[in-house]
Amino acid sequence: YLVATPIGAARDITLRALDVLNGADLLAAEDTRVLRHLMDIHGIPLRGRRILSYHDHNGDRARPALLAALAEGGSVAYCSDAGTPLVADPGYRLALDAAEAGARVHALPGPSAALAALSLSGLPSDRFLFLGFPPSTATARQTWLRKWLAVDSTLILFESPRRVNRTLADLCQIDPDRITVIARELTKKFEEVIRGTAAELAADPRIATLKGEVVIVLDRPSEVVVDD
Ligand code: SAM
């Protein structure tokens, strides 16, 4: 079971996720303390079960134990730190290998920062492209932005609050009029949505001191009007 977990508000967990966390034979998590805490909040006992650690850096070593449990007919619940596993989070190889080994893989849908940001961005939601995090080096980021900004689709990016400025500056060089939405601290106390053109946001004092977790949503390119 790939179990989505809250991205802020603890009560955003689904009833089915609680059932699966309560009933799974084996629990695995990107950070075992985070899952432990979530289970504590919702009163789910471990009852002697272990939580195995499974993240990007130990996946190859940790996968065999999880696949062995599945092969023996056990059920395994996997959670990343927040939101939906596999979405800019670990779990892809685990889900693939489990499916290829013949196990039944179930996704338990729930919170995801990408979709929460899209739904409150006010930008077209009929077609969207999730891009994950932009590359961190300047040249790679500019090439990357130039490529994806040409796509005729709403774009969803994850970004660290420290780098939003820099990404907006790059965006301004390519398309300063692009409607841009910064969705911050979704489902949390300081949830905030800031909207404007890329150039307006780059000059907005709130962006300079941005804190917390951030999703950037970009409108599709405006129609190019060809003159004579
Ligand atoms: N798998 C997760 C999901 O489905 O939401 C995303 C994991 S990714 C490692 C973490 C990034 O998601 C953060 O850097 C931020 O861009 C975004 N994010 C997570 N929680 C958020 C929140 N409450 N508000 C805004 N962005 C959030």
PDB file of N, CA and C and ligand atoms in Angstrom, residues 7-8 30 80 82-89 111-114 117 130 133 157-161 183-188 212-216, ligand 1:
ATOM      1  N   ILE A   7       0.077  16.947   4.357  1.00  0.00           N
ATOM      2  CA  ILE A   7       1.174  17.873   4.024  1.00  0.00           C
ATOM      3  C   ILE A   7       1.206  19.033   5.017  1.00  0.00           C
ATOM      4  N   GLY A   8       0.475  18.913   6.091  1.00  0.00           N
ATOM      5  CA  GLY A   8       0.427  19.976   7.101  1.00  0.00           C
ATOM      6  C   GLY A   8      -0.600  19.585   8.147  1.00  0.00           C
ATOM      7  N   GLU A  30       9.760   6.801   4.842  1.00  0.00           N
ATOM      8  CA  GLU A  30      10.938   7.584   4.462  1.00  0.00           C
ATOM      9  C   GLU A  30      11.678   8.002   5.735  1.00  0.00           C
ATOM     10  N   SER A  80       5.783   8.243   2.601  1.00  0.00           N
ATOM     11  CA  SER A  80       6.896   9.189   2.569  1.00  0.00           C
ATOM     12  C   SER A  80       6.638  10.228   3.667  1.00  0.00           C
ATOM     13  N   ALA A  82       5.641  13.356   3.736  1.00  0.00           N
ATOM     14  CA  ALA A  82       4.408  14.130   3.652  1.00  0.00           C
ATOM     15  C   ALA A  82       3.868  14.019   2.238  1.00  0.00           C
ATOM     16  N   GLY A  83       2.558  13.955   2.119  1.00  0.00           N
ATOM     17  CA  GLY A  83       1.947  13.919   0.794  1.00  0.00           C
ATOM     18  C   GLY A  83       1.970  12.525   0.189  1.00  0.00           C
ATOM     19  N   THR A  84       1.956  12.487  -1.129  1.00  0.00           N
ATOM     20  CA  THR A  84       1.820  11.227  -1.855  1.00  0.00           C
ATOM     21  C   THR A  84       3.194  10.647  -2.176  1.00  0.00           C
ATOM     22  N   PRO A  85       3.452   9.397  -1.764  1.00  0.00           N
ATOM     23  CA  PRO A  85       4.727   8.776  -2.110  1.00  0.00           C
ATOM     24  C   PRO A  85       4.918   8.785  -3.633  1.00  0.00           C
ATOM     25  N   LEU A  86       6.157   8.779  -4.066  1.00  0.00           N
ATOM     26  CA  LEU A  86       6.549   8.782  -5.494  1.00  0.00           C
ATOM     27  C   LEU A  86       6.474  10.156  -6.151  1.00  0.00           C
ATOM     28  N   VAL A  87       5.702  11.100  -5.591  1.00  0.00           N
ATOM     29  CA  VAL A  87       5.600  12.432  -6.191  1.00  0.00           C
ATOM     30  C   VAL A  87       6.736  13.272  -5.602  1.00  0.00           C
ATOM     31  N   ALA A  88       7.859  13.356  -6.338  1.00  0.00           N
ATOM     32  CA  ALA A  88       9.086  13.982  -5.838  1.00  0.00           C
ATOM     33  C   ALA A  88       9.468  13.385  -4.476  1.00  0.00           C
ATOM     34  N   ASP A  89       9.210  12.129  -4.322  1.00  0.00           N
ATOM     35  CA  ASP A  89       9.464  11.400  -3.078  1.00  0.00           C
ATOM     36  C   ASP A  89       9.835   9.964  -3.414  1.00  0.00           C
ATOM     37  N   PRO A 111      -3.495  13.687   0.367  1.00  0.00           N
ATOM     38  CA  PRO A 111      -2.908  14.989   0.076  1.00  0.00           C
ATOM     39  C   PRO A 111      -1.711  14.909  -0.868  1.00  0.00           C
ATOM     40  N   SER A 112      -1.607  15.936  -1.713  1.00  0.00           N
ATOM     41  CA  SER A 112      -0.404  16.157  -2.496  1.00  0.00           C
ATOM     42  C   SER A 112      -0.277  17.662  -2.716  1.00  0.00           C
ATOM     43  N   ALA A 113       0.893  18.202  -2.396  1.00  0.00           N
ATOM     44  CA  ALA A 113       1.075  19.654  -2.490  1.00  0.00           C
ATOM     45  C   ALA A 113       0.842  20.134  -3.921  1.00  0.00           C
ATOM     46  N   ALA A 114       1.218  19.315  -4.914  1.00  0.00           N
ATOM     47  CA  ALA A 114       1.080  19.734  -6.308  1.00  0.00           C
ATOM     48  C   ALA A 114      -0.389  19.977  -6.661  1.00  0.00           C
ATOM     49  N   ALA A 117      -1.994  22.931  -4.682  1.00  0.00           N
ATOM     50  CA  ALA A 117      -1.596  24.224  -5.250  1.00  0.00           C
ATOM     51  C   ALA A 117      -2.341  24.491  -6.554  1.00  0.00           C
ATOM     52  N   PHE A 130       3.461  18.425 -14.082  1.00  0.00           N
ATOM     53  CA  PHE A 130       4.200  18.514 -12.823  1.00  0.00           C
ATOM     54  C   PHE A 130       5.683  18.357 -13.131  1.00  0.00           C
ATOM     55  N   PHE A 133      11.289  19.565  -8.799  1.00  0.00           N
ATOM     56  CA  PHE A 133      12.189  20.675  -8.443  1.00  0.00           C
ATOM     57  C   PHE A 133      13.026  21.099  -9.647  1.00  0.00           C
ATOM     58  N   LEU A 157       5.669  23.507 -10.148  1.00  0.00           N
ATOM     59  CA  LEU A 157       7.064  23.300  -9.722  1.00  0.00           C
ATOM     60  C   LEU A 157       7.132  23.277  -8.197  1.00  0.00           C
ATOM     61  N   PHE A 158       7.989  22.462  -7.649  1.00  0.00           N
ATOM     62  CA  PHE A 158       8.341  22.557  -6.238  1.00  0.00           C
ATOM     63  C   PHE A 158       9.592  23.421  -6.149  1.00  0.00           C
ATOM     64  N   GLU A 159       9.691  24.201  -5.084  1.00  0.00           N
ATOM     65  CA  GLU A 159      10.898  25.001  -4.926  1.00  0.00           C
ATOM     66  C   GLU A 159      11.143  25.265  -3.442  1.00  0.00           C
ATOM     67  N   SER A 160      12.410  25.354  -3.073  1.00  0.00           N
ATOM     68  CA  SER A 160      12.710  25.686  -1.682  1.00  0.00           C
ATOM     69  C   SER A 160      12.514  27.210  -1.534  1.00  0.00           C
ATOM     70  N   PRO A 161      12.037  27.667  -0.371  1.00  0.00           N
ATOM     71  CA  PRO A 161      11.729  29.102  -0.219  1.00  0.00           C
ATOM     72  C   PRO A 161      12.944  29.988  -0.484  1.00  0.00           C
ATOM     73  N   ALA A 183       2.168  29.282  -3.934  1.00  0.00           N
ATOM     74  CA  ALA A 183       1.279  28.708  -2.921  1.00  0.00           C
ATOM     75  C   ALA A 183       2.159  28.203  -1.785  1.00  0.00           C
ATOM     76  N   ARG A 184       1.947  28.771  -0.622  1.00  0.00           N
ATOM     77  CA  ARG A 184       2.888  28.550   0.487  1.00  0.00           C
ATOM     78  C   ARG A 184       2.168  27.936   1.694  1.00  0.00           C
ATOM     79  N   GLU A 185       2.851  27.022   2.367  1.00  0.00           N
ATOM     80  CA  GLU A 185       2.363  26.465   3.629  1.00  0.00           C
ATOM     81  C   GLU A 185       0.929  25.927   3.530  1.00  0.00           C
ATOM     82  N   LEU A 186       0.674  25.183   2.470  1.00  0.00           N
ATOM     83  CA  LEU A 186      -0.682  24.679   2.228  1.00  0.00           C
ATOM     84  C   LEU A 186      -1.165  23.807   3.376  1.00  0.00           C
ATOM     85  N   THR A 187      -2.402  23.993   3.725  1.00  0.00           N
ATOM     86  CA  THR A 187      -3.110  23.293   4.828  1.00  0.00           C
ATOM     87  C   THR A 187      -2.572  23.649   6.209  1.00  0.00           C
ATOM     88  N   LYS A 188      -1.604  24.583   6.269  1.00  0.00           N
ATOM     89  CA  LYS A 188      -1.028  24.955   7.576  1.00  0.00           C
ATOM     90  C   LYS A 188      -1.537  26.329   7.994  1.00  0.00           C
ATOM     91  N   GLY A 212       8.835  28.712   4.743  1.00  0.00           N
ATOM     92  CA  GLY A 212       7.941  27.557   4.693  1.00  0.00           C
ATOM     93  C   GLY A 212       8.035  26.816   3.378  1.00  0.00           C
ATOM     94  N   GLU A 213       7.060  25.961   3.138  1.00  0.00           N
ATOM     95  CA  GLU A 213       7.104  25.124   1.926  1.00  0.00           C
ATOM     96  C   GLU A 213       6.329  25.801   0.798  1.00  0.00           C
ATOM     97  N   VAL A 214       6.862  25.665  -0.412  1.00  0.00           N
ATOM     98  CA  VAL A 214       6.359  26.474  -1.525  1.00  0.00           C
ATOM     99  C   VAL A 214       6.130  25.627  -2.777  1.00  0.00           C
ATOM    100  N   VAL A 215       5.009  25.885  -3.432  1.00  0.00           N
ATOM    101  CA  VAL A 215       4.774  25.359  -4.781  1.00  0.00           C
ATOM    102  C   VAL A 215       4.601  26.561  -5.700  1.00  0.00           C
ATOM    103  N   ILE A 216       5.206  26.508  -6.887  1.00  0.00           N
ATOM    104  CA  ILE A 216       5.025  27.560  -7.887  1.00  0.00           C
ATOM    105  C   ILE A 216       4.147  26.994  -9.001  1.00  0.00           C
TER     106      ILE A 216
HETATM  107  N1  SAM B   1       5.201  13.867  -2.096  1.00  0.00           N
HETATM  108  C1  SAM B   1       4.891  15.200  -1.633  1.00  0.00           C
HETATM  109  C2  SAM B   1       3.477  15.575  -2.076  1.00  0.00           C
HETATM  110  O1  SAM B   1       2.792  14.751  -2.692  1.00  0.00           O
HETATM  111  O2  SAM B   1       3.010  16.673  -1.735  1.00  0.00           O
HETATM  112  C3  SAM B   1       5.939  16.201  -2.076  1.00  0.00           C
HETATM  113  C4  SAM B   1       7.315  15.908  -1.516  1.00  0.00           C
HETATM  114  S1  SAM B   1       8.571  17.015  -2.010  1.00  0.00           S
HETATM  115  C5  SAM B   1       9.992  16.243  -1.351  1.00  0.00           C
HETATM  116  C6  SAM B   1       8.422  18.363  -0.903  1.00  0.00           C
HETATM  117  C7  SAM B   1       8.009  19.642  -1.601  1.00  0.00           C
HETATM  118  O3  SAM B   1       6.598  19.655  -1.767  1.00  0.00           O
HETATM  119  C8  SAM B   1       8.322  20.910  -0.827  1.00  0.00           C
HETATM  120  O4  SAM B   1       9.641  21.347  -1.072  1.00  0.00           O
HETATM  121  C9  SAM B   1       7.312  21.885  -1.391  1.00  0.00           C
HETATM  122  O5  SAM B   1       7.731  22.370  -2.650  1.00  0.00           O
HETATM  123  C10 SAM B   1       6.111  20.955  -1.586  1.00  0.00           C
HETATM  124  N2  SAM B   1       5.252  20.955  -0.382  1.00  0.00           N
HETATM  125  C11 SAM B   1       5.103  19.957   0.516  1.00  0.00           C
HETATM  126  N3  SAM B   1       4.209  20.312   1.478  1.00  0.00           N
HETATM  127  C12 SAM B   1       3.800  21.564   1.172  1.00  0.00           C
HETATM  128  C13 SAM B   1       2.886  22.483   1.771  1.00  0.00           C
HETATM  129  N4  SAM B   1       2.237  22.197   2.898  1.00  0.00           N
HETATM  130  N5  SAM B   1       2.704  23.701   1.180  1.00  0.00           N
HETATM  131  C14 SAM B   1       3.368  24.023   0.037  1.00  0.00           C
HETATM  132  N6  SAM B   1       4.244  23.188  -0.567  1.00  0.00           N
HETATM  133  C15 SAM B   1       4.457  21.976  -0.013  1.00  0.00           C
END
